[in-house]
Each structure stands twice: as structure tokens, then as C-alpha cells.
PDB file of C-alpha atoms in Angstrom:
ATOM      1  CA  UNK A   1      32.153 -20.250  16.868  1.00  0.00           C
ATOM      2  CA  UNK A   2      35.154 -19.268  19.006  1.00  0.00           C
ATOM      3  CA  UNK A   3      38.602 -20.836  19.196  1.00  0.00           C
ATOM      4  CA  UNK A   4      41.048 -22.340  21.646  1.00  0.00           C
ATOM      5  CA  UNK A   5      43.467 -19.389  21.353  1.00  0.00           C
ATOM      6  CA  UNK A   6      42.183 -17.128  24.128  1.00  0.00           C
ATOM      7  CA  UNK A   7      40.337 -17.810  27.360  1.00  0.00           C
ATOM      8  CA  UNK A   8      37.270 -15.747  26.444  1.00  0.00           C
ATOM      9  CA  UNK A   9      36.957 -17.552  23.077  1.00  0.00           C
ATOM     10  CA  UNK A  10      36.669 -21.005  24.636  1.00  0.00           C
ATOM     11  CA  UNK A  11      35.199 -23.447  24.077  1.00  0.00           C
ATOM     12  CA  UNK A  12      34.933 -23.580  20.282  1.00  0.00           C
ATOM     13  CA  UNK A  13      31.407 -24.740  19.554  1.00  0.00           C
ATOM     14  CA  UNK A  14      28.982 -25.288  16.700  1.00  0.00           C
ATOM     15  CA  UNK A  15      26.329 -22.725  15.880  1.00  0.00           C
ATOM     16  CA  UNK A  16      23.420 -22.741  13.459  1.00  0.00           C
ATOM     17  CA  UNK A  17      22.241 -19.693  11.536  1.00  0.00           C
ATOM     18  CA  UNK A  18      18.466 -20.133  11.446  1.00  0.00           C
ATOM     19  CA  UNK A  19      17.379 -16.709  10.153  1.00  0.00           C
ATOM     20  CA  UNK A  20      18.758 -15.063   6.995  1.00  0.00           C
ATOM     21  CA  UNK A  21      20.108 -11.524   7.230  1.00  0.00           C
ATOM     22  CA  UNK A  22      21.963  -8.867   5.296  1.00  0.00           C
ATOM     23  CA  UNK A  23      25.125  -7.308   6.679  1.00  0.00           C
ATOM     24  CA  UNK A  24      26.421  -3.975   5.393  1.00  0.00           C
ATOM     25  CA  UNK A  25      29.351  -4.078   3.005  1.00  0.00           C
ATOM     26  CA  UNK A  26      31.091  -1.230   4.865  1.00  0.00           C
ATOM     27  CA  UNK A  27      31.193   0.279   8.342  1.00  0.00           C
ATOM     28  CA  UNK A  28      29.109   3.456   8.617  1.00  0.00           C
ATOM     29  CA  UNK A  29      31.195   6.403   7.417  1.00  0.00           C
ATOM     30  CA  UNK A  30      31.530  10.027   8.488  1.00  0.00           C
ATOM     31  CA  UNK A  31      29.715  11.044   5.295  1.00  0.00           C
ATOM     32  CA  UNK A  32      26.752   8.808   6.127  1.00  0.00           C
ATOM     33  CA  UNK A  33      26.702  10.038   9.700  1.00  0.00           C
ATOM     34  CA  UNK A  34      26.509  13.641   8.446  1.00  0.00           C
ATOM     35  CA  UNK A  35      23.335  12.785   6.525  1.00  0.00           C
ATOM     36  CA  UNK A  36      21.785  11.384   9.701  1.00  0.00           C
ATOM     37  CA  UNK A  37      22.855  14.460  11.690  1.00  0.00           C
ATOM     38  CA  UNK A  38      21.239  16.719   9.086  1.00  0.00           C
ATOM     39  CA  UNK A  39      18.062  14.645   9.386  1.00  0.00           C
ATOM     40  CA  UNK A  40      18.235  15.104  13.193  1.00  0.00           C
ATOM     41  CA  UNK A  41      18.308  11.342  13.664  1.00  0.00           C
ATOM     42  CA  UNK A  42      21.564  11.453  15.642  1.00  0.00           C
ATOM     43  CA  UNK A  43      23.868  13.980  17.248  1.00  0.00           C
ATOM     44  CA  UNK A  44      27.513  14.671  16.571  1.00  0.00           C
ATOM     45  CA  UNK A  45      30.195  12.201  17.692  1.00  0.00           C
ATOM     46  CA  UNK A  46      31.659  12.847  21.134  1.00  0.00           C
ATOM     47  CA  UNK A  47      34.946  13.977  19.570  1.00  0.00           C
ATOM     48  CA  UNK A  48      34.744  15.622  16.137  1.00  0.00           C
ATOM     49  CA  UNK A  49      38.448  16.119  15.373  1.00  0.00           C
ATOM     50  CA  UNK A  50      38.567  13.414  12.695  1.00  0.00           C
ATOM     51  CA  UNK A  51      34.907  13.790  11.789  1.00  0.00           C
ATOM     52  CA  UNK A  52      35.477  17.389  10.659  1.00  0.00           C
ATOM     53  CA  UNK A  53      38.483  16.630   8.441  1.00  0.00           C
ATOM     54  CA  UNK A  54      37.649  16.673   4.731  1.00  0.00           C
ATOM     55  CA  UNK A  55      39.947  13.726   3.978  1.00  0.00           C
ATOM     56  CA  UNK A  56      38.099  11.513   6.484  1.00  0.00           C
ATOM     57  CA  UNK A  57      34.630  11.567   4.915  1.00  0.00           C
ATOM     58  CA  UNK A  58      34.906   7.973   3.649  1.00  0.00           C
ATOM     59  CA  UNK A  59      36.436   6.659   6.875  1.00  0.00           C
ATOM     60  CA  UNK A  60      34.387   4.928   9.579  1.00  0.00           C
ATOM     61  CA  UNK A  61      32.675   7.271  12.001  1.00  0.00           C
ATOM     62  CA  UNK A  62      34.158   6.884  15.491  1.00  0.00           C
ATOM     63  CA  UNK A  63      33.484   8.247  18.971  1.00  0.00           C
ATOM     64  CA  UNK A  64      29.860   7.082  18.725  1.00  0.00           C
ATOM     65  CA  UNK A  65      28.125   5.150  21.478  1.00  0.00           C
ATOM     66  CA  UNK A  66      26.064   2.000  21.197  1.00  0.00           C
ATOM     67  CA  UNK A  67      22.950   4.107  21.780  1.00  0.00           C
ATOM     68  CA  UNK A  68      23.897   6.370  18.874  1.00  0.00           C
ATOM     69  CA  UNK A  69      24.680   3.390  16.654  1.00  0.00           C
ATOM     70  CA  UNK A  70      21.249   1.939  17.348  1.00  0.00           C
ATOM     71  CA  UNK A  71      19.603   5.316  16.705  1.00  0.00           C
ATOM     72  CA  UNK A  72      21.345   5.577  13.328  1.00  0.00           C
ATOM     73  CA  UNK A  73      20.370   2.049  12.359  1.00  0.00           C
ATOM     74  CA  UNK A  74      16.752   2.633  13.392  1.00  0.00           C
ATOM     75  CA  UNK A  75      16.696   5.776  11.235  1.00  0.00           C
ATOM     76  CA  UNK A  76      18.104   3.674   8.374  1.00  0.00           C
ATOM     77  CA  UNK A  77      15.355   1.087   8.995  1.00  0.00           C
ATOM     78  CA  UNK A  78      17.711  -1.671  10.039  1.00  0.00           C
ATOM     79  CA  UNK A  79      19.743  -2.659  13.110  1.00  0.00           C
ATOM     80  CA  UNK A  80      23.317  -3.660  13.987  1.00  0.00           C
ATOM     81  CA  UNK A  81      24.547  -7.258  13.912  1.00  0.00           C
ATOM     82  CA  UNK A  82      24.830  -9.695  16.765  1.00  0.00           C
ATOM     83  CA  UNK A  83      28.169 -11.212  17.677  1.00  0.00           C
ATOM     84  CA  UNK A  84      27.161 -14.471  16.020  1.00  0.00           C
ATOM     85  CA  UNK A  85      26.106 -12.740  12.798  1.00  0.00           C
ATOM     86  CA  UNK A  86      29.382 -10.847  12.570  1.00  0.00           C
ATOM     87  CA  UNK A  87      31.602 -13.874  13.164  1.00  0.00           C
ATOM     88  CA  UNK A  88      29.735 -15.857  10.528  1.00  0.00           C
ATOM     89  CA  UNK A  89      30.074 -13.002   8.030  1.00  0.00           C
ATOM     90  CA  UNK A  90      33.820 -12.960   8.686  1.00  0.00           C
ATOM     91  CA  UNK A  91      34.838 -16.607   8.669  1.00  0.00           C
ATOM     92  CA  UNK A  92      31.922 -18.524   7.142  1.00  0.00           C
ATOM     93  CA  UNK A  93      31.641 -22.304   7.242  1.00  0.00           C
ATOM     94  CA  UNK A  94      35.380 -22.592   6.536  1.00  0.00           C
ATOM     95  CA  UNK A  95      36.040 -20.966   9.926  1.00  0.00           C
ATOM     96  CA  UNK A  96      38.778 -18.728   8.517  1.00  0.00           C
ATOM     97  CA  UNK A  97      41.121 -16.961  10.885  1.00  0.00           C
ATOM     98  CA  UNK A  98      40.699 -13.654   9.047  1.00  0.00           C
ATOM     99  CA  UNK A  99      38.078 -12.388   6.628  1.00  0.00           C
ATOM    100  CA  UNK A 100      40.107 -13.526   3.587  1.00  0.00           C
ATOM    101  CA  UNK A 101      41.538 -16.810   4.871  1.00  0.00           C
ATOM    102  CA  UNK A 102      43.935 -18.293   7.401  1.00  0.00           C
ATOM    103  CA  UNK A 103      47.183 -16.563   6.371  1.00  0.00           C
ATOM    104  CA  UNK A 104      48.036 -13.086   7.648  1.00  0.00           C
ATOM    105  CA  UNK A 105      49.372 -11.996   4.213  1.00  0.00           C
ATOM    106  CA  UNK A 106      51.935  -9.615   5.732  1.00  0.00           C
ATOM    107  CA  UNK A 107      49.114  -7.429   7.020  1.00  0.00           C
ATOM    108  CA  UNK A 108      48.414  -5.981   3.572  1.00  0.00           C
ATOM    109  CA  UNK A 109      44.757  -7.054   3.558  1.00  0.00           C
ATOM    110  CA  UNK A 110      43.714  -5.106   6.653  1.00  0.00           C
ATOM    111  CA  UNK A 111      44.138  -1.732   8.342  1.00  0.00           C
ATOM    112  CA  UNK A 112      46.121  -2.418  11.515  1.00  0.00           C
ATOM    113  CA  UNK A 113      48.787  -0.915  13.752  1.00  0.00           C
ATOM    114  CA  UNK A 114      51.658  -1.079  11.256  1.00  0.00           C
ATOM    115  CA  UNK A 115      49.999   0.477   8.207  1.00  0.00           C
ATOM    116  CA  UNK A 116      47.158   2.672   9.476  1.00  0.00           C
ATOM    117  CA  UNK A 117      48.990   5.913  10.139  1.00  0.00           C
ATOM    118  CA  UNK A 118      47.397   5.947  13.581  1.00  0.00           C
ATOM    119  CA  UNK A 119      43.822   6.604  12.458  1.00  0.00           C
ATOM    120  CA  UNK A 120      40.881   5.003  10.631  1.00  0.00           C
ATOM    121  CA  UNK A 121      41.301   4.519   6.888  1.00  0.00           C
ATOM    122  CA  UNK A 122      38.742   4.846   4.052  1.00  0.00           C
ATOM    123  CA  UNK A 123      36.340   1.909   3.929  1.00  0.00           C
ATOM    124  CA  UNK A 124      37.012   1.352   0.212  1.00  0.00           C
ATOM    125  CA  UNK A 125      40.670   0.460   0.805  1.00  0.00           C
ATOM    126  CA  UNK A 126      42.157  -3.034   1.296  1.00  0.00           C
ATOM    127  CA  UNK A 127      39.775  -4.649  -1.170  1.00  0.00           C
ATOM    128  CA  UNK A 128      41.678  -7.959  -0.964  1.00  0.00           C
ATOM    129  CA  UNK A 129      40.484  -8.210   2.633  1.00  0.00           C
ATOM    130  CA  UNK A 130      36.810  -8.590   1.724  1.00  0.00           C
ATOM    131  CA  UNK A 131      35.065 -11.469   3.447  1.00  0.00           C
ATOM    132  CA  UNK A 132      33.389 -14.391   1.688  1.00  0.00           C
ATOM    133  CA  UNK A 133      30.126 -12.382   1.611  1.00  0.00           C
ATOM    134  CA  UNK A 134      31.830  -9.296   0.172  1.00  0.00           C
ATOM    135  CA  UNK A 135      31.874  -7.280   3.414  1.00  0.00           C
ATOM    136  CA  UNK A 136      34.852  -4.943   3.826  1.00  0.00           C
ATOM    137  CA  UNK A 137      36.908  -4.233   6.953  1.00  0.00           C
ATOM    138  CA  UNK A 138      35.360  -6.901   9.114  1.00  0.00           C
ATOM    139  CA  UNK A 139      39.023  -7.505   9.923  1.00  0.00           C
ATOM    140  CA  UNK A 140      40.696  -4.339  11.193  1.00  0.00           C
ATOM    141  CA  UNK A 141      40.171  -0.574  10.755  1.00  0.00           C
ATOM    142  CA  UNK A 142      37.739  -0.069  13.688  1.00  0.00           C
ATOM    143  CA  UNK A 143      36.196  -2.202  16.383  1.00  0.00           C
ATOM    144  CA  UNK A 144      32.467  -2.537  15.768  1.00  0.00           C
ATOM    145  CA  UNK A 145      29.647  -2.432  18.305  1.00  0.00           C
ATOM    146  CA  UNK A 146      27.551  -5.604  18.444  1.00  0.00           C
ATOM    147  CA  UNK A 147      23.951  -6.087  19.465  1.00  0.00           C
ATOM    148  CA  UNK A 148      25.074  -8.630  22.060  1.00  0.00           C
ATOM    149  CA  UNK A 149      25.797  -8.459  25.771  1.00  0.00           C
ATOM    150  CA  UNK A 150      29.238  -9.828  26.576  1.00  0.00           C
ATOM    151  CA  UNK A 151      28.808 -13.221  28.251  1.00  0.00           C
ATOM    152  CA  UNK A 152      30.790 -16.432  28.483  1.00  0.00           C
ATOM    153  CA  UNK A 153      30.746 -19.142  25.841  1.00  0.00           C
ATOM    154  CA  UNK A 154      29.144 -21.304  24.656  1.00  0.00           C
ATOM    155  CA  UNK A 155      27.074 -18.724  22.831  1.00  0.00           C
ATOM    156  CA  UNK A 156      23.347 -19.215  23.312  1.00  0.00           C
ATOM    157  CA  UNK A 157      21.225 -16.674  21.400  1.00  0.00           C
ATOM    158  CA  UNK A 158      18.185 -17.347  23.598  1.00  0.00           C
ATOM    159  CA  UNK A 159      19.900 -16.806  26.969  1.00  0.00           C
ATOM    160  CA  UNK A 160      19.206 -13.076  27.042  1.00  0.00           C
ATOM    161  CA  UNK A 161      22.410 -11.788  25.482  1.00  0.00           C
ATOM    162  CA  UNK A 162      20.564 -10.720  22.325  1.00  0.00           C
ATOM    163  CA  UNK A 163      17.510  -9.232  24.035  1.00  0.00           C
ATOM    164  CA  UNK A 164      18.382  -5.676  22.997  1.00  0.00           C
ATOM    165  CA  UNK A 165      16.304  -3.945  20.353  1.00  0.00           C
ATOM    166  CA  UNK A 166      16.669  -0.539  18.728  1.00  0.00           C
ATOM    167  CA  UNK A 167      14.767   0.905  21.681  1.00  0.00           C
ATOM    168  CA  UNK A 168      17.178   2.734  23.986  1.00  0.00           C
ATOM    169  CA  UNK A 169      15.163   1.529  26.975  1.00  0.00           C
ATOM    170  CA  UNK A 170      16.295  -2.018  26.184  1.00  0.00           C
ATOM    171  CA  UNK A 171      19.983  -1.117  26.375  1.00  0.00           C
ATOM    172  CA  UNK A 172      21.114  -1.783  29.925  1.00  0.00           C
ATOM    173  CA  UNK A 173      24.431  -0.666  31.389  1.00  0.00           C
ATOM    174  CA  UNK A 174      26.329  -3.897  30.877  1.00  0.00           C
ATOM    175  CA  UNK A 175      29.384  -4.837  28.858  1.00  0.00           C
ATOM    176  CA  UNK A 176      28.621  -5.178  25.153  1.00  0.00           C
ATOM    177  CA  UNK A 177      30.687  -6.973  22.535  1.00  0.00           C
ATOM    178  CA  UNK A 178      33.088  -5.321  20.111  1.00  0.00           C
ATOM    179  CA  UNK A 179      34.363  -7.241  17.091  1.00  0.00           C
ATOM    180  CA  UNK A 180      36.969  -6.960  14.348  1.00  0.00           C
ATOM    181  CA  UNK A 181      40.028  -5.280  15.855  1.00  0.00           C
ATOM    182  CA  UNK A 182      41.197  -1.823  14.877  1.00  0.00           C
ATOM    183  CA  UNK A 183      43.832   0.361  13.262  1.00  0.00           C
ATOM    184  CA  UNK A 184      46.078   0.333  16.329  1.00  0.00           C
ATOM    185  CA  UNK A 185      45.818  -3.372  17.189  1.00  0.00           C
ATOM    186  CA  UNK A 186      48.296  -6.187  16.426  1.00  0.00           C
ATOM    187  CA  UNK A 187      47.341  -9.141  14.255  1.00  0.00           C
ATOM    188  CA  UNK A 188      46.193 -11.404  17.082  1.00  0.00           C
ATOM    189  CA  UNK A 189      43.413  -8.926  17.910  1.00  0.00           C
ATOM    190  CA  UNK A 190      42.124  -9.033  14.334  1.00  0.00           C
ATOM    191  CA  UNK A 191      41.275 -12.741  14.266  1.00  0.00           C
ATOM    192  CA  UNK A 192      37.682 -13.625  13.375  1.00  0.00           C
ATOM    193  CA  UNK A 193      37.062 -15.299  16.751  1.00  0.00           C
ATOM    194  CA  UNK A 194      38.474 -12.449  18.828  1.00  0.00           C
ATOM    195  CA  UNK A 195      35.979 -10.666  21.061  1.00  0.00           C
ATOM    196  CA  UNK A 196      36.301  -7.630  23.250  1.00  0.00           C
ATOM    197  CA  UNK A 197      34.000  -6.059  25.827  1.00  0.00           C
ATOM    198  CA  UNK A 198      33.184  -2.432  26.592  1.00  0.00           C
ATOM    199  CA  UNK A 199      30.961  -1.160  29.357  1.00  0.00           C
ATOM    200  CA  UNK A 200      28.091   0.824  27.935  1.00  0.00           C
ATOM    201  CA  UNK A 201      28.736   3.721  30.320  1.00  0.00           C
ATOM    202  CA  UNK A 202      32.265   4.083  28.890  1.00  0.00           C
ATOM    203  CA  UNK A 203      30.798   5.373  25.633  1.00  0.00           C
ATOM    204  CA  UNK A 204      32.594   5.439  22.305  1.00  0.00           C
ATOM    205  CA  UNK A 205      36.270   5.747  21.490  1.00  0.00           C
ATOM    206  CA  UNK A 206      38.705   6.737  18.754  1.00  0.00           C
ATOM    207  CA  UNK A 207      38.821   3.192  17.407  1.00  0.00           C
ATOM    208  CA  UNK A 208      35.170   2.132  17.752  1.00  0.00           C
ATOM    209  CA  UNK A 209      32.567   2.335  14.987  1.00  0.00           C
ATOM    210  CA  UNK A 210      29.776   0.075  13.724  1.00  0.00           C
ATOM    211  CA  UNK A 211      27.985  -1.294  10.673  1.00  0.00           C
ATOM    212  CA  UNK A 212      24.363  -2.039   9.952  1.00  0.00           C
ATOM    213  CA  UNK A 213      22.532  -5.324   9.472  1.00  0.00           C
ATOM    214  CA  UNK A 214      19.044  -6.246   8.358  1.00  0.00           C
ATOM    215  CA  UNK A 215      17.051  -9.405   9.129  1.00  0.00           C
ATOM    216  CA  UNK A 216      15.317 -10.768   6.057  1.00  0.00           C
TER     217      UNK A 216
END
């Protein structure tokens, strides 16, 4: 886990996945969010400009907070992944730089700053960018909330950084991890080891979404 490329990714260190889990093939979309809104499981995103556009139904929902992401996942009878689970789903035991391998491939395998049109893209696009487990858009499109407090490496799952549950009362106002890079980021932000932090009180943003996960 990690790399020697950036200060907050050091030191690279071994990790062991001890519990099996499923990770969603796609980020949660606007269409899926609408179903949850209708079921009164969640409220509307903070900004609905893209959410209300008919051509954005299959794009990742954005402008949702970590609290909202957890509420959606609880309604769907699952959760959201930890930082460790996401990185493993991206790079696997080969420790790939991107979800498809080590080569950037001229940016054609991901939604990033030079091909996105300045907004999220449908989750069914860029099929060549699927990870080794078949998950789409783990590299690019939108940053994804993680169920992990942002702390220094080495990553220790039992040090409190993964203490959060789907209960809102367990979500404290600290910095939480975002993974994957987004539609307006350059290639170096889309690497599998790249990590970013966002204070919980800052809420969502135009380029932040999430996906679900399920322990087995």
C-alpha cells in the first residue's frame, strides 16, 4: 500500500486483506440516488444542477456528503469501502499504477481533465479502464468518499481510522479520505496510491461521489 511518489503516500508498506468483501462495479449514479430519495432514505444533493439534467442520469451523483453516502449505503444494506479496500480493488497484488495497469494509455481509459468536458461522465463509459476485479471508474471520473479517517502511513486498520460505522453518531468532524481522482484532475492525481483528505464539515463537492461495498 502507498508509494514513494508523494509525501502522504510514504512509506510503501505491505498489507494483508483478512476479510473478503464485495465492491460495487460502479459509483452510485443520479438514477440510483433518485430511487433512494423517493424511498425517503436520503435527501437531495446540495447542488442539483447536474442531478436534474436528463442526460446525467447514469453519471455519478455528486454534491453528497459522507453522512449522506453512509445513509444511502445503509438503506441499500451495505456500506462504503475503506481506503485499504479501495486501493486493493484498484491495483491488486500487482500494485498497478492505475486500475488497468502501469501505463497511462494516453488518458483514454479514464475520465480526467482533458476528456471529461468539465463534468462527470456516465459510469458505463471507458470500459477499458476496468480494474482487475471488474470495477469501473476507480481511476478518474469522481473522487470517492472512504470509510477511513485520514491519518499518516503506515496504514493500521486497528488504530481507530476505520472505527466509523453507518451510524451518523460515529462520524466525527475529522478529515476523511477521498480516493480515485476526478474529471478535472491531471494524471498524477489518478494513481492508485494517491490519497486526498476532506474535512467532514466541508461537505460534498462537484467532483465527489462514492460507491458501495459489502463485507462477506
